[in-house]
Amino acid sequence: MSHPIIRVAIADDHPVIRMGIEAAIDEIPTLSCIGAVGDSSALVALLEQSACDVVVTDYAMPGGAFGDGLQLLDHLRTHFPDLRLIVMTGLDQPAMIQALHASGIDHILSKADDTSHVPAAIAAAWANRRYLSPSITQLLPARGAPRAIAALSPREHEVLVLFVSGLSVNEIATRLDRRKQTISTQKTAGMAKLGIDKDADLFKFASELGLRTARPDTE
C-alpha cells in the first residue's frame, strides 16, 4: 500500500536552521519540501502559490508583513484552515511555551532538540496527534498546559499589567498607594512565576501571557 506524499513548507529566518530541517525532511521518502523561506511574507506567498499540508515555522521570525508568533499563527489558521502547523522555537521560558500551547498549537519543537523530531512531528500533525519534543515537554505542566497567568496573585497581576502599560515602578506605587519596595517585590515575584527575568521579554510576550487585560481587583 502506497503512502501519500506529505507536502511541507519551512519558515525560519536562519538559513542554517532551514537547511537542517530540509535535510531531515529529505531523509523521509513520504515527505516533500515545497519551499523554505525566511519570513512571513514569503511564507504566505508560498502557500498561496503551492499546495501544502504541513508548515514548520519558527516562532520568533521578524521582518515579514504578517508578523510572527501568535499573530502569524492566527493568520495561517484563519486563511489556510486545512494546514497543520508545527512551531519550532528557541524559547525556553515555561510561561511562553504554556501560552503557545494554550493557544491551540499541539506540535511544538525546541531548537535545542535533534532535528530527527521534525519528521516525527510532521507525521503526528498529519495524523492529528499531538507532538512535543523532549525539551518542550519538560516546560509544560504534567497535566495539560493551563494559562501561566493563573499562577499570579491578583496583586502581582495588577502590577505587571500596569508595568507593561508603560508605568514605572514609582508611578505604580503612587497609583496603588503602596510602597515602592512592595511594588518592586510584587513585580519580581510575578515575573519569576512566569519564568521571565528580563523586562524586555515581559513587554515582548505581554499579549501572549494575557497581561493586556482589565486590571483585576486587589486582594
mmCIF file of C-alpha atoms in Angstrom:
data_model
loop_
_atom_site.group_PDB
_atom_site.id
_atom_site.type_symbol
_atom_site.label_atom_id
_atom_site.label_comp_id
_atom_site.label_asym_id
_atom_site.label_seq_id
_atom_site.Cartn_x
_atom_site.Cartn_y
_atom_site.Cartn_z
ATOM 1 C CA MET A 1 0.000 0.000 0.000
ATOM 2 C CA SER A 2 1.456 3.335 -1.062
ATOM 3 C CA HIS A 3 1.662 6.219 1.372
ATOM 4 C CA PRO A 4 0.602 9.770 0.445
ATOM 5 C CA ILE A 5 3.317 12.349 -0.027
ATOM 6 C CA ILE A 6 3.061 14.979 2.693
ATOM 7 C CA ARG A 7 3.908 18.434 1.334
ATOM 8 C CA VAL A 8 5.836 20.578 3.799
ATOM 9 C CA ALA A 9 6.738 24.277 3.862
ATOM 10 C CA ILE A 10 9.546 25.599 6.069
ATOM 11 C CA ALA A 11 9.850 29.107 7.507
ATOM 12 C CA ASP A 12 12.796 30.287 9.586
ATOM 13 C CA ASP A 13 14.901 33.419 9.403
ATOM 14 C CA HIS A 14 18.143 31.458 9.938
ATOM 15 C CA PRO A 15 19.430 29.766 6.750
ATOM 16 C CA VAL A 16 21.365 27.098 8.679
ATOM 17 C CA ILE A 17 18.222 26.021 10.530
ATOM 18 C CA ARG A 18 16.248 25.907 7.286
ATOM 19 C CA MET A 19 18.912 23.680 5.787
ATOM 20 C CA GLY A 20 18.829 21.379 8.816
ATOM 21 C CA ILE A 21 15.065 20.994 8.620
ATOM 22 C CA GLU A 22 15.215 20.370 4.887
ATOM 23 C CA ALA A 23 17.872 17.700 5.401
ATOM 24 C CA ALA A 24 15.717 15.931 7.982
ATOM 25 C CA ILE A 25 12.719 16.014 5.638
ATOM 26 C CA ASP A 26 14.729 14.780 2.646
ATOM 27 C CA GLU A 27 15.579 11.585 4.528
ATOM 28 C CA ILE A 28 11.911 10.517 4.556
ATOM 29 C CA PRO A 29 10.535 9.358 1.161
ATOM 30 C CA THR A 30 6.944 10.259 2.052
ATOM 31 C CA LEU A 31 7.822 13.891 2.798
ATOM 32 C CA SER A 32 8.336 16.590 0.181
ATOM 33 C CA CYS A 33 9.571 20.114 0.898
ATOM 34 C CA ILE A 34 7.719 22.597 -1.322
ATOM 35 C CA GLY A 35 9.886 25.520 -0.226
ATOM 36 C CA ALA A 36 11.945 27.081 2.561
ATOM 37 C CA VAL A 37 11.561 30.798 3.288
ATOM 38 C CA GLY A 38 12.853 33.378 5.749
ATOM 39 C CA ASP A 39 9.845 35.482 6.800
ATOM 40 C CA SER A 40 6.058 35.552 6.990
ATOM 41 C CA SER A 41 5.615 37.449 3.712
ATOM 42 C CA ALA A 42 7.489 34.792 1.771
ATOM 43 C CA LEU A 43 5.665 32.019 3.652
ATOM 44 C CA VAL A 44 2.203 33.340 2.824
ATOM 45 C CA ALA A 45 3.229 33.890 -0.812
ATOM 46 C CA LEU A 46 4.476 30.296 -0.981
ATOM 47 C CA LEU A 47 1.256 28.926 0.486
ATOM 48 C CA GLU A 48 -0.837 30.948 -1.957
ATOM 49 C CA GLN A 49 1.123 29.527 -4.896
ATOM 50 C CA SER A 50 1.663 25.913 -3.856
ATOM 51 C CA ALA A 51 -0.445 23.190 -2.280
ATOM 52 C CA CYS A 52 0.797 22.401 1.214
ATOM 53 C CA ASP A 53 -0.152 20.038 4.026
ATOM 54 C CA VAL A 54 2.153 20.969 6.901
ATOM 55 C CA VAL A 55 4.047 24.135 7.823
ATOM 56 C CA VAL A 56 7.120 24.014 10.051
ATOM 57 C CA THR A 57 7.684 27.579 11.212
ATOM 58 C CA ASP A 58 9.891 29.456 13.613
ATOM 59 C CA TYR A 59 8.035 31.292 16.397
ATOM 60 C CA ALA A 60 10.197 34.414 16.535
ATOM 61 C CA MET A 61 10.716 35.409 12.911
ATOM 62 C CA PRO A 62 10.652 39.209 12.480
ATOM 63 C CA GLY A 63 10.570 41.125 9.243
ATOM 64 C CA GLY A 64 7.528 39.862 7.387
ATOM 65 C CA ALA A 65 4.278 41.647 6.646
ATOM 66 C CA PHE A 66 2.269 39.076 8.599
ATOM 67 C CA GLY A 67 4.323 39.271 11.769
ATOM 68 C CA ASP A 68 5.450 36.259 13.737
ATOM 69 C CA GLY A 69 4.475 34.418 16.894
ATOM 70 C CA LEU A 70 0.768 34.141 17.616
ATOM 71 C CA GLN A 71 -0.031 36.866 15.076
ATOM 72 C CA LEU A 72 1.345 34.767 12.226
ATOM 73 C CA LEU A 73 -0.151 31.538 13.555
ATOM 74 C CA ASP A 74 -3.596 33.140 13.815
ATOM 75 C CA HIS A 75 -3.287 34.400 10.238
ATOM 76 C CA LEU A 76 -2.355 30.949 8.979
ATOM 77 C CA ARG A 77 -5.203 29.280 10.856
ATOM 78 C CA THR A 78 -7.678 31.810 9.502
ATOM 79 C CA HIS A 79 -6.593 31.849 5.865
ATOM 80 C CA PHE A 80 -5.308 28.283 5.498
ATOM 81 C CA PRO A 81 -7.579 26.310 7.840
ATOM 82 C CA ASP A 82 -6.588 22.889 6.498
ATOM 83 C CA LEU A 83 -2.887 23.387 7.230
ATOM 84 C CA ARG A 84 -1.221 21.504 10.041
ATOM 85 C CA LEU A 85 1.104 23.799 11.966
ATOM 86 C CA ILE A 86 4.355 22.867 13.682
ATOM 87 C CA VAL A 87 6.248 25.520 15.635
ATOM 88 C CA MET A 88 9.992 25.363 16.206
ATOM 89 C CA THR A 89 11.318 27.712 18.842
ATOM 90 C CA GLY A 90 14.396 28.641 20.779
ATOM 91 C CA LEU A 91 12.263 29.938 23.669
ATOM 92 C CA ASP A 92 12.889 28.195 26.959
ATOM 93 C CA GLN A 93 10.634 30.175 29.306
ATOM 94 C CA PRO A 94 7.852 27.898 30.634
ATOM 95 C CA ALA A 95 5.293 30.711 30.521
ATOM 96 C CA MET A 96 5.938 31.355 26.837
ATOM 97 C CA ILE A 97 5.612 27.688 25.895
ATOM 98 C CA GLN A 98 2.489 27.294 28.023
ATOM 99 C CA ALA A 99 0.910 30.331 26.362
ATOM 100 C CA LEU A 100 1.728 28.939 22.917
ATOM 101 C CA HIS A 101 0.331 25.514 23.762
ATOM 102 C CA ALA A 102 -2.750 27.022 25.398
ATOM 103 C CA SER A 103 -3.436 28.912 22.149
ATOM 104 C CA GLY A 104 -4.102 25.576 20.437
ATOM 105 C CA ILE A 105 -0.706 24.720 18.971
ATOM 106 C CA ASP A 106 -0.240 20.994 19.609
ATOM 107 C CA HIS A 107 3.003 20.447 17.688
ATOM 108 C CA ILE A 108 5.962 22.269 19.221
ATOM 109 C CA LEU A 109 9.659 21.527 18.756
ATOM 110 C CA SER A 110 12.602 23.032 20.600
ATOM 111 C CA LYS A 111 15.608 24.076 18.554
ATOM 112 C CA ALA A 112 17.676 22.557 21.352
ATOM 113 C CA ASP A 113 16.418 19.095 20.370
ATOM 114 C CA ASP A 114 17.637 16.976 17.466
ATOM 115 C CA THR A 115 16.148 17.645 14.026
ATOM 116 C CA SER A 116 15.108 13.981 13.910
ATOM 117 C CA HIS A 117 11.994 15.156 15.753
ATOM 118 C CA VAL A 118 10.897 17.111 12.676
ATOM 119 C CA PRO A 119 9.711 14.117 10.582
ATOM 120 C CA ALA A 120 8.073 12.602 13.664
ATOM 121 C CA ALA A 121 6.211 15.834 14.351
ATOM 122 C CA ILE A 122 5.099 16.056 10.719
ATOM 123 C CA ALA A 123 3.733 12.507 10.846
ATOM 124 C CA ALA A 124 1.926 13.277 14.102
ATOM 125 C CA ALA A 125 0.474 16.508 12.715
ATOM 126 C CA TRP A 126 -0.725 14.674 9.599
ATOM 127 C CA ALA A 127 -2.455 12.121 11.833
ATOM 128 C CA ASN A 128 -3.915 14.835 14.091
ATOM 129 C CA ARG A 129 -1.866 13.671 17.075
ATOM 130 C CA ARG A 130 -0.037 15.957 19.477
ATOM 131 C CA TYR A 131 3.763 16.068 19.312
ATOM 132 C CA LEU A 132 6.075 17.876 21.715
ATOM 133 C CA SER A 133 9.828 17.416 21.591
ATOM 134 C CA PRO A 134 11.565 16.424 24.867
ATOM 135 C CA SER A 135 12.731 19.912 25.860
ATOM 136 C CA ILE A 136 9.236 21.299 25.280
ATOM 137 C CA THR A 137 7.609 18.538 27.324
ATOM 138 C CA GLN A 138 9.788 19.495 30.287
ATOM 139 C CA LEU A 139 8.491 23.073 30.115
ATOM 140 C CA LEU A 140 4.819 22.120 30.253
ATOM 141 C CA PRO A 141 2.823 21.005 33.316
ATOM 142 C CA ALA A 142 2.256 17.274 33.611
ATOM 143 C CA ARG A 143 -1.488 17.676 33.120
ATOM 144 C CA GLY A 144 -2.038 19.866 30.097
ATOM 145 C CA ALA A 145 -0.988 23.498 29.856
ATOM 146 C CA PRO A 146 -3.107 25.970 31.804
ATOM 147 C CA ARG A 147 -2.547 29.640 31.205
ATOM 148 C CA ALA A 148 0.586 30.641 33.105
ATOM 149 C CA ILE A 149 -1.174 33.816 34.137
ATOM 150 C CA ALA A 150 -3.264 31.785 36.593
ATOM 151 C CA ALA A 151 -0.198 31.364 38.812
ATOM 152 C CA LEU A 152 -0.105 35.085 39.582
ATOM 153 C CA SER A 153 -1.745 36.557 42.650
ATOM 154 C CA PRO A 154 -4.234 39.363 41.915
ATOM 155 C CA ARG A 155 -1.753 41.979 43.123
ATOM 156 C CA GLU A 156 1.121 40.567 41.063
ATOM 157 C CA HIS A 157 -1.138 40.521 38.006
ATOM 158 C CA GLU A 158 -2.224 44.093 38.688
ATOM 159 C CA VAL A 159 1.345 45.339 38.988
ATOM 160 C CA LEU A 160 2.510 43.566 35.819
ATOM 161 C CA VAL A 161 -0.460 44.846 33.798
ATOM 162 C CA LEU A 162 0.325 48.396 34.840
ATOM 163 C CA PHE A 163 4.020 47.915 34.184
ATOM 164 C CA VAL A 164 3.546 46.642 30.605
ATOM 165 C CA SER A 165 1.074 49.501 30.028
ATOM 166 C CA GLY A 166 4.031 51.851 30.428
ATOM 167 C CA LEU A 167 4.028 52.908 34.072
ATOM 168 C CA SER A 168 7.244 52.869 36.093
ATOM 169 C CA VAL A 169 7.535 51.184 39.484
ATOM 170 C CA ASN A 170 7.344 54.605 41.147
ATOM 171 C CA GLU A 171 4.217 55.544 39.180
ATOM 172 C CA ILE A 172 2.548 52.235 40.015
ATOM 173 C CA ALA A 173 3.337 52.732 43.709
ATOM 174 C CA THR A 174 1.727 56.184 43.585
ATOM 175 C CA ARG A 175 -1.360 54.970 41.728
ATOM 176 C CA LEU A 176 -1.937 51.982 44.025
ATOM 177 C CA ASP A 177 -0.874 53.810 47.181
ATOM 178 C CA ARG A 178 1.746 51.197 48.040
ATOM 179 C CA ARG A 179 5.408 51.440 48.914
ATOM 180 C CA LYS A 180 7.870 51.354 46.029
ATOM 181 C CA GLN A 181 9.613 48.356 47.604
ATOM 182 C CA THR A 182 6.310 46.467 47.743
ATOM 183 C CA ILE A 183 5.616 47.116 44.064
ATOM 184 C CA SER A 184 9.153 46.066 43.125
ATOM 185 C CA THR A 185 8.782 42.828 45.123
ATOM 186 C CA GLN A 186 5.424 42.016 43.533
ATOM 187 C CA LYS A 187 6.787 42.713 40.058
ATOM 188 C CA THR A 188 9.822 40.482 40.631
ATOM 189 C CA ALA A 189 7.728 37.684 42.132
ATOM 190 C CA GLY A 190 5.223 37.819 39.278
ATOM 191 C CA MET A 191 7.919 37.685 36.613
ATOM 192 C CA ALA A 192 9.541 34.731 38.385
ATOM 193 C CA LYS A 193 6.251 32.807 38.284
ATOM 194 C CA LEU A 194 6.058 33.477 34.539
ATOM 195 C CA GLY A 195 9.614 32.254 34.030
ATOM 196 C CA ILE A 196 10.754 35.679 32.815
ATOM 197 C CA ASP A 197 13.784 37.524 34.153
ATOM 198 C CA LYS A 198 14.072 40.446 31.727
ATOM 199 C CA ASP A 199 11.733 43.419 31.360
ATOM 200 C CA ALA A 200 12.202 43.260 27.577
ATOM 201 C CA ASP A 201 10.777 39.725 27.476
ATOM 202 C CA LEU A 202 7.854 40.764 29.655
ATOM 203 C CA PHE A 203 6.941 43.515 27.173
ATOM 204 C CA LYS A 204 7.525 41.251 24.170
ATOM 205 C CA PHE A 205 5.203 38.482 25.359
ATOM 206 C CA ALA A 206 2.669 40.525 27.331
ATOM 207 C CA SER A 207 -0.211 39.835 24.944
ATOM 208 C CA GLU A 208 0.508 36.113 24.749
ATOM 209 C CA LEU A 209 0.547 35.938 28.547
ATOM 210 C CA GLY A 210 -2.756 37.731 28.920
ATOM 211 C CA LEU A 211 -1.263 40.807 30.552
ATOM 212 C CA ARG A 212 -3.101 43.334 28.391
ATOM 213 C CA THR A 213 -6.401 42.744 30.148
ATOM 214 C CA ALA A 214 -8.566 44.687 32.558
ATOM 215 C CA ARG A 215 -6.930 45.191 35.906
ATOM 216 C CA PRO A 216 -8.155 42.632 38.471
ATOM 217 C CA ASP A 217 -9.383 43.555 41.933
ATOM 218 C CA THR A 218 -6.684 43.669 44.574
ATOM 219 C CA GLU A 219 -6.619 41.230 47.424
#
